[in-house]
Amino acid sequence: MEQSSNLRHRSANKAKNVDRTKILYNDDIKVPKTKLPKSLNNVHSKYPLINDETTQWWICYITITILAFITRLYKIEQPNHVCWDETHFGKMGSWYINHTFFFDVHPPLGKMLIGLSGYLTGYNGTFAFNKPGDSYEDYPILGMRLFCVLLGTLIVPFSYVIVWNLSKSLTSSVLASSLILLDVGMITLSQYILLDPILLFFIISSTLGMAMFRSQSHRPFQSMWWFWLTWTGFFLACAISVKFVGLFVILLVGLYTIYDLWEIFGNLDNSMMTIVKHFLARAMCMIALPIALYVTFFWIHLAVLYKSGNGDGFYSSAFQSTLEGNSLHNASMPRYVAYDAVITVKNHRTGGAYLHSHWHLYPEGVGARQQQVTSYSHKDENNAWKIKKFTDSSKTSSDDTIEFVRNGDLVRLEHVVTERNLHSHQEIAPITKKHFQVTCYGEKGVGDANDVFRIEFENAQIGDRLEAVKTRFKLIHYLMNCALYSHNKQLPKWGFEQLEVTCTPNVYETKNTLWNVEDNRFDRLPNVSIVLYAPSFLEKFIESHAVMFQGNAGLKPKDGEVTSRPWQWPINYRGQFFSGNDFKIYLLGNPIIWWLNLALLLLYILLCMTILIRQRRGCIELETIELENNRFISASIWLFLGWALHYFPFYGMGRILYFHHYFPAAIYSSMLSAVIIDYLLKVVPIMLIQIVPSFRLSNEQTDKQHQQMARFIFHLFYGLLMATLIYSFYLFSPLAYGIVRLPTSSSLDNTSTNQSSFSISNNHSTTQNQPDYDQQSSTSIGSSNEQSMQSLRWMESWEF
């Protein structure tokens, strides 16, 4: 009986401890009386919004949304000049309005939407977007900025809803959205004509769809269940249609879907037919629908851009024949190539360039000091060559007989502009040291035996004729038995950063040694229409992706361009200039938020290990703590995976990287930080009540006072954190809204040249920003001046 009495006493104390901790929950979520099941999938479904909680939820949501619009729309029209990559994506939007084809390393949806927003707001696509610093004057480009900032703004309320659906904690939701709201870097990245706010919106929209679909798991196959499933698939397609890094959110949603189906499969109440229905629904909405949308976006892209542009040269001759204004569109030329024809020769690899030469010589110390031969991706008069018989060293043939070039023939190629012959010899190539140098040599078409090449078709019989556009061939040097080879390696500035051409001893190489004739001019032969070579949509779709993948992999930094590595991003090591000189905009994360996120990422791993070890060891937890542990793991694991999937893959990328690539991961990190902080603020006071001896009081009046004190401490720490975040936003907001260089401070400290320049991402060169004070003063702009920001340069690597 004594043992039974002790058990009852411990049970009563346990119930009292639960009551003592209830008041710590400032979001008033009810703790269930029954023990929480181990399954993590349905934790969220036990806490619906009701009554006063609904009012509180909507008040917080509306307040956060209004503040997001205020902070993002503030000074959206300033500066009134081209900032950072607006020079590229604004220009691409103009090309969509003008239907002009171009090459870019990213899928088309983001640029199409930028062009559409400009068209709908009265922009006619005539602004040049030549370089950062160019004034917009009276051009109506504000509509494109407003479109981008609208999508960037919606990230804030969407994050609120995501965290609510994952954690069912109002304090977590408010804190998560506040961390994103008060991050000045997020504001900077949202306010300009860029792909980043569009991409971030689609990534977060996909995550929102996943979270909302998760909340509907108890109502399968109902209308809202289908709506959020379709929503998720739609925005997954949109994310990867803006940039290929959208693949990372597809992986996140895919992992959740596998986990969800595994839970459904493990529920023995579900029949096999029900499981099959769940699988087919997800396959239809999150596989078939995104693929169909992705292909549709490309069809629209290719249908809209039907006019020839400066990106044609990256694509095959057959592809170019479909573009209006291209020399191959509706063109006619001789079907077969004859001797003395003027031709252009294009490398047949994906994104292959034209065989090219110019008057400039190789510099001293780089092989023989003869005329440079390169490959060049754009159409140019220096791409023209005259094909001659190897015995014909004169400029013109005196014989009027037409002879066709055939497989196995020995030929010379004379550069039309400089009248020198394509040539190779046993000098080492400038970059690829295992290959031989290729030059142009001779005068007026007269050279030597090293000008002779044997033409070998890829799949043909000896004696077959060379067909323009269609036939792929190699040019084998007759004396050295090496094959003409086109690289994707860029020459230094002395070669105008064009692509290297060499002669490779490996004549069996086929990727870079195959060429085709694109233009074929010969007046004495009848012409045929080039339309017979036009590719189908599927062929153009496949080629577009091959060119994009190759272009993406080949992105390299230009001289003086400020790049970064992934390890630098979470520590906020260095930002990026959006605007320089007299009106500075500098992309940098809010240091307080970013360093807090980094510290909590490290703490998260320790927390998870502690929880899992205690569960494995069978440690008995208070019901309230067990509830919080399960809710914490259930909510945080997907946010942590979202951060990891959007961060760690960059370590394996060989392409050039920039600071702004981290921002998708930063959003997940901020949402995860909110969940961690909320968990700590709720669990630590409970543990103190149970562990610290002085807190173990039996007097009920003292208990009530203790509960009030615990709740006061909870709100105190939460309020101090929010106040710190708001103050840090106030301090660093000039980075987003403008740092004005006053005339008296123009010579201040003579800091690094990076203060007057900023890097251009992707495969574009660094551009010096032109002074554009726009006759504004610090008073009229209301921005901080340069001197007042010097004290905030907490790291030497920050360049503002």
PDB file of N, CA and C in Angstrom, residues 232-315:
ATOM      1  N   THR A 232       2.050  22.473 -55.716  1.00  0.00           N
ATOM      2  CA  THR A 232       3.453  22.089 -55.537  1.00  0.00           C
ATOM      3  C   THR A 232       4.091  21.717 -56.868  1.00  0.00           C
ATOM      4  N   GLY A 233       3.414  20.895 -57.659  1.00  0.00           N
ATOM      5  CA  GLY A 233       3.958  20.504 -58.955  1.00  0.00           C
ATOM      6  C   GLY A 233       4.147  21.683 -59.887  1.00  0.00           C
ATOM      7  N   PHE A 234       3.191  22.622 -59.884  1.00  0.00           N
ATOM      8  CA  PHE A 234       3.282  23.792 -60.755  1.00  0.00           C
ATOM      9  C   PHE A 234       4.511  24.631 -60.413  1.00  0.00           C
ATOM     10  N   PHE A 235       4.717  24.895 -59.128  1.00  0.00           N
ATOM     11  CA  PHE A 235       5.829  25.763 -58.754  1.00  0.00           C
ATOM     12  C   PHE A 235       7.178  25.045 -58.814  1.00  0.00           C
ATOM     13  N   LEU A 236       7.182  23.724 -58.710  1.00  0.00           N
ATOM     14  CA  LEU A 236       8.419  22.994 -58.969  1.00  0.00           C
ATOM     15  C   LEU A 236       8.864  23.203 -60.410  1.00  0.00           C
ATOM     16  N   ALA A 237       7.904  23.127 -61.336  1.00  0.00           N
ATOM     17  CA  ALA A 237       8.221  23.377 -62.745  1.00  0.00           C
ATOM     18  C   ALA A 237       8.720  24.797 -62.943  1.00  0.00           C
ATOM     19  N   CYS A 238       8.092  25.750 -62.274  1.00  0.00           N
ATOM     20  CA  CYS A 238       8.514  27.151 -62.413  1.00  0.00           C
ATOM     21  C   CYS A 238       9.921  27.360 -61.869  1.00  0.00           C
ATOM     22  N   ALA A 239      10.239  26.723 -60.732  1.00  0.00           N
ATOM     23  CA  ALA A 239      11.558  26.923 -60.111  1.00  0.00           C
ATOM     24  C   ALA A 239      12.676  26.469 -61.034  1.00  0.00           C
ATOM     25  N   ILE A 240      12.558  25.271 -61.587  1.00  0.00           N
ATOM     26  CA  ILE A 240      13.640  24.775 -62.439  1.00  0.00           C
ATOM     27  C   ILE A 240      13.614  25.432 -63.809  1.00  0.00           C
ATOM     28  N   SER A 241      12.509  26.097 -64.158  1.00  0.00           N
ATOM     29  CA  SER A 241      12.430  26.809 -65.435  1.00  0.00           C
ATOM     30  C   SER A 241      13.050  28.197 -65.362  1.00  0.00           C
ATOM     31  N   VAL A 242      13.453  28.637 -64.163  1.00  0.00           N
ATOM     32  CA  VAL A 242      14.142  29.923 -64.001  1.00  0.00           C
ATOM     33  C   VAL A 242      15.646  29.708 -63.950  1.00  0.00           C
ATOM     34  N   LYS A 243      16.094  28.792 -63.093  1.00  0.00           N
ATOM     35  CA  LYS A 243      17.500  28.406 -63.010  1.00  0.00           C
ATOM     36  C   LYS A 243      17.551  26.918 -62.688  1.00  0.00           C
ATOM     37  N   PHE A 244      18.638  26.287 -63.100  1.00  0.00           N
ATOM     38  CA  PHE A 244      18.745  24.852 -62.861  1.00  0.00           C
ATOM     39  C   PHE A 244      18.919  24.526 -61.385  1.00  0.00           C
ATOM     40  N   VAL A 245      19.269  25.500 -60.553  1.00  0.00           N
ATOM     41  CA  VAL A 245      19.342  25.237 -59.119  1.00  0.00           C
ATOM     42  C   VAL A 245      17.958  24.972 -58.542  1.00  0.00           C
ATOM     43  N   GLY A 246      16.909  25.205 -59.319  1.00  0.00           N
ATOM     44  CA  GLY A 246      15.574  24.788 -58.900  1.00  0.00           C
ATOM     45  C   GLY A 246      15.487  23.292 -58.699  1.00  0.00           C
ATOM     46  N   LEU A 247      16.462  22.553 -59.222  1.00  0.00           N
ATOM     47  CA  LEU A 247      16.506  21.113 -59.000  1.00  0.00           C
ATOM     48  C   LEU A 247      16.601  20.777 -57.518  1.00  0.00           C
ATOM     49  N   PHE A 248      17.209  21.658 -56.724  1.00  0.00           N
ATOM     50  CA  PHE A 248      17.416  21.354 -55.308  1.00  0.00           C
ATOM     51  C   PHE A 248      16.089  21.310 -54.551  1.00  0.00           C
ATOM     52  N   VAL A 249      15.161  22.205 -54.870  1.00  0.00           N
ATOM     53  CA  VAL A 249      13.864  22.141 -54.197  1.00  0.00           C
ATOM     54  C   VAL A 249      13.065  20.944 -54.693  1.00  0.00           C
ATOM     55  N   ILE A 250      13.298  20.525 -55.931  1.00  0.00           N
ATOM     56  CA  ILE A 250      12.668  19.296 -56.422  1.00  0.00           C
ATOM     57  C   ILE A 250      13.162  18.104 -55.609  1.00  0.00           C
ATOM     58  N   LEU A 251      14.457  18.080 -55.292  1.00  0.00           N
ATOM     59  CA  LEU A 251      14.989  17.009 -54.458  1.00  0.00           C
ATOM     60  C   LEU A 251      14.373  17.038 -53.061  1.00  0.00           C
ATOM     61  N   LEU A 252      14.198  18.242 -52.501  1.00  0.00           N
ATOM     62  CA  LEU A 252      13.586  18.366 -51.172  1.00  0.00           C
ATOM     63  C   LEU A 252      12.170  17.809 -51.175  1.00  0.00           C
ATOM     64  N   VAL A 253      11.365  18.257 -52.119  1.00  0.00           N
ATOM     65  CA  VAL A 253       9.977  17.776 -52.192  1.00  0.00           C
ATOM     66  C   VAL A 253       9.950  16.287 -52.520  1.00  0.00           C
ATOM     67  N   GLY A 254      10.885  15.842 -53.345  1.00  0.00           N
ATOM     68  CA  GLY A 254      10.954  14.419 -53.665  1.00  0.00           C
ATOM     69  C   GLY A 254      11.247  13.572 -52.446  1.00  0.00           C
ATOM     70  N   LEU A 255      12.168  14.017 -51.592  1.00  0.00           N
ATOM     71  CA  LEU A 255      12.473  13.275 -50.371  1.00  0.00           C
ATOM     72  C   LEU A 255      11.267  13.225 -49.441  1.00  0.00           C
ATOM     73  N   TYR A 256      10.562  14.374 -49.331  1.00  0.00           N
ATOM     74  CA  TYR A 256       9.358  14.359 -48.500  1.00  0.00           C
ATOM     75  C   TYR A 256       8.311  13.401 -49.072  1.00  0.00           C
ATOM     76  N   THR A 257       8.154  13.385 -50.384  1.00  0.00           N
ATOM     77  CA  THR A 257       7.164  12.519 -51.012  1.00  0.00           C
ATOM     78  C   THR A 257       7.489  11.053 -50.767  1.00  0.00           C
ATOM     79  N   ILE A 258       8.767  10.696 -50.856  1.00  0.00           N
ATOM     80  CA  ILE A 258       9.168   9.307 -50.573  1.00  0.00           C
ATOM     81  C   ILE A 258       8.845   8.948 -49.125  1.00  0.00           C
ATOM     82  N   TYR A 259       9.165   9.864 -48.208  1.00  0.00           N
ATOM     83  CA  TYR A 259       8.854   9.622 -46.796  1.00  0.00           C
ATOM     84  C   TYR A 259       7.347   9.480 -46.581  1.00  0.00           C
ATOM     85  N   ASP A 260       6.582  10.348 -47.208  1.00  0.00           N
ATOM     86  CA  ASP A 260       5.126  10.325 -47.068  1.00  0.00           C
ATOM     87  C   ASP A 260       4.540   9.015 -47.588  1.00  0.00           C
ATOM     88  N   LEU A 261       4.998   8.588 -48.764  1.00  0.00           N
ATOM     89  CA  LEU A 261       4.505   7.321 -49.326  1.00  0.00           C
ATOM     90  C   LEU A 261       4.918   6.133 -48.471  1.00  0.00           C
ATOM     91  N   TRP A 262       6.102   6.213 -47.875  1.00  0.00           N
ATOM     92  CA  TRP A 262       6.541   5.135 -46.999  1.00  0.00           C
ATOM     93  C   TRP A 262       5.648   5.029 -45.762  1.00  0.00           C
ATOM     94  N   GLU A 263       5.245   6.189 -45.214  1.00  0.00           N
ATOM     95  CA  GLU A 263       4.325   6.187 -44.076  1.00  0.00           C
ATOM     96  C   GLU A 263       2.972   5.608 -44.469  1.00  0.00           C
ATOM     97  N   ILE A 264       2.501   5.979 -45.655  1.00  0.00           N
ATOM     98  CA  ILE A 264       1.215   5.457 -46.140  1.00  0.00           C
ATOM     99  C   ILE A 264       1.309   3.946 -46.347  1.00  0.00           C
ATOM    100  N   PHE A 265       2.417   3.514 -46.913  1.00  0.00           N
ATOM    101  CA  PHE A 265       2.612   2.085 -47.148  1.00  0.00           C
ATOM    102  C   PHE A 265       2.659   1.310 -45.833  1.00  0.00           C
ATOM    103  N   GLY A 266       3.252   1.938 -44.792  1.00  0.00           N
ATOM    104  CA  GLY A 266       3.369   1.267 -43.504  1.00  0.00           C
ATOM    105  C   GLY A 266       2.093   1.245 -42.689  1.00  0.00           C
ATOM    106  N   ASN A 267       1.074   1.984 -43.106  1.00  0.00           N
ATOM    107  CA  ASN A 267      -0.210   1.995 -42.409  1.00  0.00           C
ATOM    108  C   ASN A 267      -1.049   0.835 -42.910  1.00  0.00           C
ATOM    109  N   LEU A 268      -1.239  -0.185 -42.079  1.00  0.00           N
ATOM    110  CA  LEU A 268      -1.931  -1.394 -42.512  1.00  0.00           C
ATOM    111  C   LEU A 268      -3.416  -1.170 -42.749  1.00  0.00           C
ATOM    112  N   ASP A 269      -3.939  -0.022 -42.351  1.00  0.00           N
ATOM    113  CA  ASP A 269      -5.338   0.295 -42.637  1.00  0.00           C
ATOM    114  C   ASP A 269      -5.543   0.655 -44.109  1.00  0.00           C
ATOM    115  N   ASN A 270      -4.456   0.962 -44.813  1.00  0.00           N
ATOM    116  CA  ASN A 270      -4.560   1.320 -46.228  1.00  0.00           C
ATOM    117  C   ASN A 270      -4.459   0.081 -47.102  1.00  0.00           C
ATOM    118  N   SER A 271      -5.403  -0.060 -48.014  1.00  0.00           N
ATOM    119  CA  SER A 271      -5.350  -1.168 -48.961  1.00  0.00           C
ATOM    120  C   SER A 271      -4.304  -0.880 -50.030  1.00  0.00           C
ATOM    121  N   MET A 272      -3.908  -1.904 -50.772  1.00  0.00           N
ATOM    122  CA  MET A 272      -2.938  -1.718 -51.845  1.00  0.00           C
ATOM    123  C   MET A 272      -3.488  -0.786 -52.918  1.00  0.00           C
ATOM    124  N   MET A 273      -4.810  -0.829 -53.154  1.00  0.00           N
ATOM    125  CA  MET A 273      -5.404   0.065 -54.140  1.00  0.00           C
ATOM    126  C   MET A 273      -5.275   1.520 -53.689  1.00  0.00           C
ATOM    127  N   THR A 274      -5.449   1.770 -52.403  1.00  0.00           N
ATOM    128  CA  THR A 274      -5.295   3.126 -51.876  1.00  0.00           C
ATOM    129  C   THR A 274      -3.852   3.603 -52.024  1.00  0.00           C
ATOM    130  N   ILE A 275      -2.909   2.718 -51.742  1.00  0.00           N
ATOM    131  CA  ILE A 275      -1.495   3.072 -51.871  1.00  0.00           C
ATOM    132  C   ILE A 275      -1.161   3.397 -53.327  1.00  0.00           C
ATOM    133  N   VAL A 276      -1.675   2.611 -54.253  1.00  0.00           N
ATOM    134  CA  VAL A 276      -1.435   2.860 -55.679  1.00  0.00           C
ATOM    135  C   VAL A 276      -2.039   4.204 -56.091  1.00  0.00           C
ATOM    136  N   LYS A 277      -3.233   4.520 -55.583  1.00  0.00           N
ATOM    137  CA  LYS A 277      -3.855   5.810 -55.897  1.00  0.00           C
ATOM    138  C   LYS A 277      -2.988   6.976 -55.404  1.00  0.00           C
ATOM    139  N   HIS A 278      -2.452   6.841 -54.186  1.00  0.00           N
ATOM    140  CA  HIS A 278      -1.577   7.892 -53.655  1.00  0.00           C
ATOM    141  C   HIS A 278      -0.345   8.069 -54.542  1.00  0.00           C
ATOM    142  N   PHE A 279       0.231   6.962 -54.958  1.00  0.00           N
ATOM    143  CA  PHE A 279       1.430   7.041 -55.795  1.00  0.00           C
ATOM    144  C   PHE A 279       1.112   7.691 -57.140  1.00  0.00           C
ATOM    145  N   LEU A 280       0.016   7.266 -57.773  1.00  0.00           N
ATOM    146  CA  LEU A 280      -0.335   7.809 -59.093  1.00  0.00           C
ATOM    147  C   LEU A 280      -0.672   9.301 -59.016  1.00  0.00           C
ATOM    148  N   ALA A 281      -1.341   9.710 -57.923  1.00  0.00           N
ATOM    149  CA  ALA A 281      -1.675  11.136 -57.771  1.00  0.00           C
ATOM    150  C   ALA A 281      -0.407  11.975 -57.697  1.00  0.00           C
ATOM    151  N   ARG A 282       0.557  11.520 -56.922  1.00  0.00           N
ATOM    152  CA  ARG A 282       1.806  12.267 -56.803  1.00  0.00           C
ATOM    153  C   ARG A 282       2.617  12.226 -58.102  1.00  0.00           C
ATOM    154  N   ALA A 283       2.614  11.082 -58.756  1.00  0.00           N
ATOM    155  CA  ALA A 283       3.342  10.982 -60.025  1.00  0.00           C
ATOM    156  C   ALA A 283       2.744  11.918 -61.074  1.00  0.00           C
ATOM    157  N   MET A 284       1.423  12.021 -61.081  1.00  0.00           N
ATOM    158  CA  MET A 284       0.765  12.873 -62.061  1.00  0.00           C
ATOM    159  C   MET A 284       1.027  14.349 -61.787  1.00  0.00           C
ATOM    160  N   CYS A 285       0.916  14.757 -60.516  1.00  0.00           N
ATOM    161  CA  CYS A 285       1.004  16.180 -60.185  1.00  0.00           C
ATOM    162  C   CYS A 285       2.429  16.668 -59.961  1.00  0.00           C
ATOM    163  N   MET A 286       3.334  15.787 -59.554  1.00  0.00           N
ATOM    164  CA  MET A 286       4.679  16.249 -59.219  1.00  0.00           C
ATOM    165  C   MET A 286       5.757  15.683 -60.141  1.00  0.00           C
ATOM    166  N   ILE A 287       5.364  14.907 -61.142  1.00  0.00           N
ATOM    167  CA  ILE A 287       6.312  14.444 -62.151  1.00  0.00           C
ATOM    168  C   ILE A 287       5.810  14.820 -63.542  1.00  0.00           C
ATOM    169  N   ALA A 288       4.618  14.298 -63.896  1.00  0.00           N
ATOM    170  CA  ALA A 288       4.092  14.545 -65.248  1.00  0.00           C
ATOM    171  C   ALA A 288       3.769  16.025 -65.467  1.00  0.00           C
ATOM    172  N   LEU A 289       3.084  16.655 -64.509  1.00  0.00           N
ATOM    173  CA  LEU A 289       2.720  18.066 -64.660  1.00  0.00           C
ATOM    174  C   LEU A 289       3.953  18.970 -64.771  1.00  0.00           C
ATOM    175  N   PRO A 290       4.961  18.861 -63.880  1.00  0.00           N
ATOM    176  CA  PRO A 290       6.148  19.712 -64.047  1.00  0.00           C
ATOM    177  C   PRO A 290       6.872  19.498 -65.374  1.00  0.00           C
ATOM    178  N   ILE A 291       6.970  18.258 -65.826  1.00  0.00           N
ATOM    179  CA  ILE A 291       7.637  18.006 -67.105  1.00  0.00           C
ATOM    180  C   ILE A 291       6.872  18.673 -68.238  1.00  0.00           C
ATOM    181  N   ALA A 292       5.538  18.515 -68.228  1.00  0.00           N
ATOM    182  CA  ALA A 292       4.718  19.125 -69.282  1.00  0.00           C
ATOM    183  C   ALA A 292       4.854  20.648 -69.267  1.00  0.00           C
ATOM    184  N   LEU A 293       4.841  21.240 -68.083  1.00  0.00           N
ATOM    185  CA  LEU A 293       4.971  22.694 -67.983  1.00  0.00           C
ATOM    186  C   LEU A 293       6.350  23.149 -68.431  1.00  0.00           C
ATOM    187  N   TYR A 294       7.372  22.426 -68.034  1.00  0.00           N
ATOM    188  CA  TYR A 294       8.738  22.792 -68.402  1.00  0.00           C
ATOM    189  C   TYR A 294       8.909  22.803 -69.926  1.00  0.00           C
ATOM    190  N   VAL A 295       8.406  21.768 -70.578  1.00  0.00           N
ATOM    191  CA  VAL A 295       8.493  21.703 -72.037  1.00  0.00           C
ATOM    192  C   VAL A 295       7.663  22.825 -72.663  1.00  0.00           C
ATOM    193  N   THR A 296       6.499  23.115 -72.077  1.00  0.00           N
ATOM    194  CA  THR A 296       5.649  24.196 -72.590  1.00  0.00           C
ATOM    195  C   THR A 296       6.355  25.544 -72.510  1.00  0.00           C
ATOM    196  N   PHE A 297       7.028  25.801 -71.402  1.00  0.00           N
ATOM    197  CA  PHE A 297       7.757  27.066 -71.272  1.00  0.00           C
ATOM    198  C   PHE A 297       8.815  27.193 -72.365  1.00  0.00           C
ATOM    199  N   PHE A 298       9.491  26.106 -72.691  1.00  0.00           N
ATOM    200  CA  PHE A 298      10.492  26.166 -73.751  1.00  0.00           C
ATOM    201  C   PHE A 298       9.851  26.343 -75.117  1.00  0.00           C
ATOM    202  N   TRP A 299       8.687  25.751 -75.307  1.00  0.00           N
ATOM    203  CA  TRP A 299       7.995  25.937 -76.589  1.00  0.00           C
ATOM    204  C   TRP A 299       7.624  27.417 -76.764  1.00  0.00           C
ATOM    205  N   ILE A 300       7.121  28.040 -75.688  1.00  0.00           N
ATOM    206  CA  ILE A 300       6.792  29.468 -75.753  1.00  0.00           C
ATOM    207  C   ILE A 300       8.055  30.281 -76.023  1.00  0.00           C
ATOM    208  N   HIS A 301       9.131  29.949 -75.324  1.00  0.00           N
ATOM    209  CA  HIS A 301      10.418  30.641 -75.498  1.00  0.00           C
ATOM    210  C   HIS A 301      10.870  30.605 -76.961  1.00  0.00           C
ATOM    211  N   LEU A 302      10.839  29.436 -77.567  1.00  0.00           N
ATOM    212  CA  LEU A 302      11.303  29.312 -78.948  1.00  0.00           C
ATOM    213  C   LEU A 302      10.325  29.929 -79.930  1.00  0.00           C
ATOM    214  N   ALA A 303       9.036  29.938 -79.574  1.00  0.00           N
ATOM    215  CA  ALA A 303       8.049  30.551 -80.466  1.00  0.00           C
ATOM    216  C   ALA A 303       8.135  32.073 -80.435  1.00  0.00           C
ATOM    217  N   VAL A 304       8.412  32.640 -79.256  1.00  0.00           N
ATOM    218  CA  VAL A 304       8.482  34.100 -79.127  1.00  0.00           C
ATOM    219  C   VAL A 304       9.756  34.643 -79.757  1.00  0.00           C
ATOM    220  N   LEU A 305      10.886  33.961 -79.539  1.00  0.00           N
ATOM    221  CA  LEU A 305      12.176  34.451 -80.050  1.00  0.00           C
ATOM    222  C   LEU A 305      12.428  33.860 -81.438  1.00  0.00           C
ATOM    223  N   TYR A 306      11.761  34.427 -82.436  1.00  0.00           N
ATOM    224  CA  TYR A 306      11.882  33.889 -83.787  1.00  0.00           C
ATOM    225  C   TYR A 306      12.789  34.732 -84.673  1.00  0.00           C
ATOM    226  N   LYS A 307      13.341  35.834 -84.138  1.00  0.00           N
ATOM    227  CA  LYS A 307      14.226  36.687 -84.932  1.00  0.00           C
ATOM    228  C   LYS A 307      15.685  36.427 -84.567  1.00  0.00           C
ATOM    229  N   SER A 308      16.548  36.559 -85.533  1.00  0.00           N
ATOM    230  CA  SER A 308      17.973  36.332 -85.320  1.00  0.00           C
ATOM    231  C   SER A 308      18.548  37.361 -84.356  1.00  0.00           C
ATOM    232  N   GLY A 309      19.474  36.905 -83.493  1.00  0.00           N
ATOM    233  CA  GLY A 309      20.135  37.793 -82.548  1.00  0.00           C
ATOM    234  C   GLY A 309      21.601  37.449 -82.424  1.00  0.00           C
ATOM    235  N   ASN A 310      22.249  38.043 -81.409  1.00  0.00           N
ATOM    236  CA  ASN A 310      23.697  37.837 -81.295  1.00  0.00           C
ATOM    237  C   ASN A 310      24.062  36.525 -80.636  1.00  0.00           C
ATOM    238  N   GLY A 311      23.081  35.719 -80.252  1.00  0.00           N
ATOM    239  CA  GLY A 311      23.391  34.419 -79.665  1.00  0.00           C
ATOM    240  C   GLY A 311      23.282  33.272 -80.639  1.00  0.00           C
ATOM    241  N   ASP A 312      23.032  33.569 -81.900  1.00  0.00           N
ATOM    242  CA  ASP A 312      22.834  32.506 -82.883  1.00  0.00           C
ATOM    243  C   ASP A 312      24.027  31.572 -82.992  1.00  0.00           C
ATOM    244  N   GLY A 313      25.229  32.148 -82.911  1.00  0.00           N
ATOM    245  CA  GLY A 313      26.435  31.385 -83.178  1.00  0.00           C
ATOM    246  C   GLY A 313      26.676  30.243 -82.218  1.00  0.00           C
ATOM    247  N   PHE A 314      26.020  30.246 -81.049  1.00  0.00           N
ATOM    248  CA  PHE A 314      26.172  29.148 -80.099  1.00  0.00           C
ATOM    249  C   PHE A 314      25.410  27.901 -80.536  1.00  0.00           C
ATOM    250  N   TYR A 315      24.568  28.033 -81.544  1.00  0.00           N
ATOM    251  CA  TYR A 315      23.697  26.940 -81.951  1.00  0.00           C
ATOM    252  C   TYR A 315      24.095  26.429 -83.329  1.00  0.00           C
TER     253      TYR A 315
END
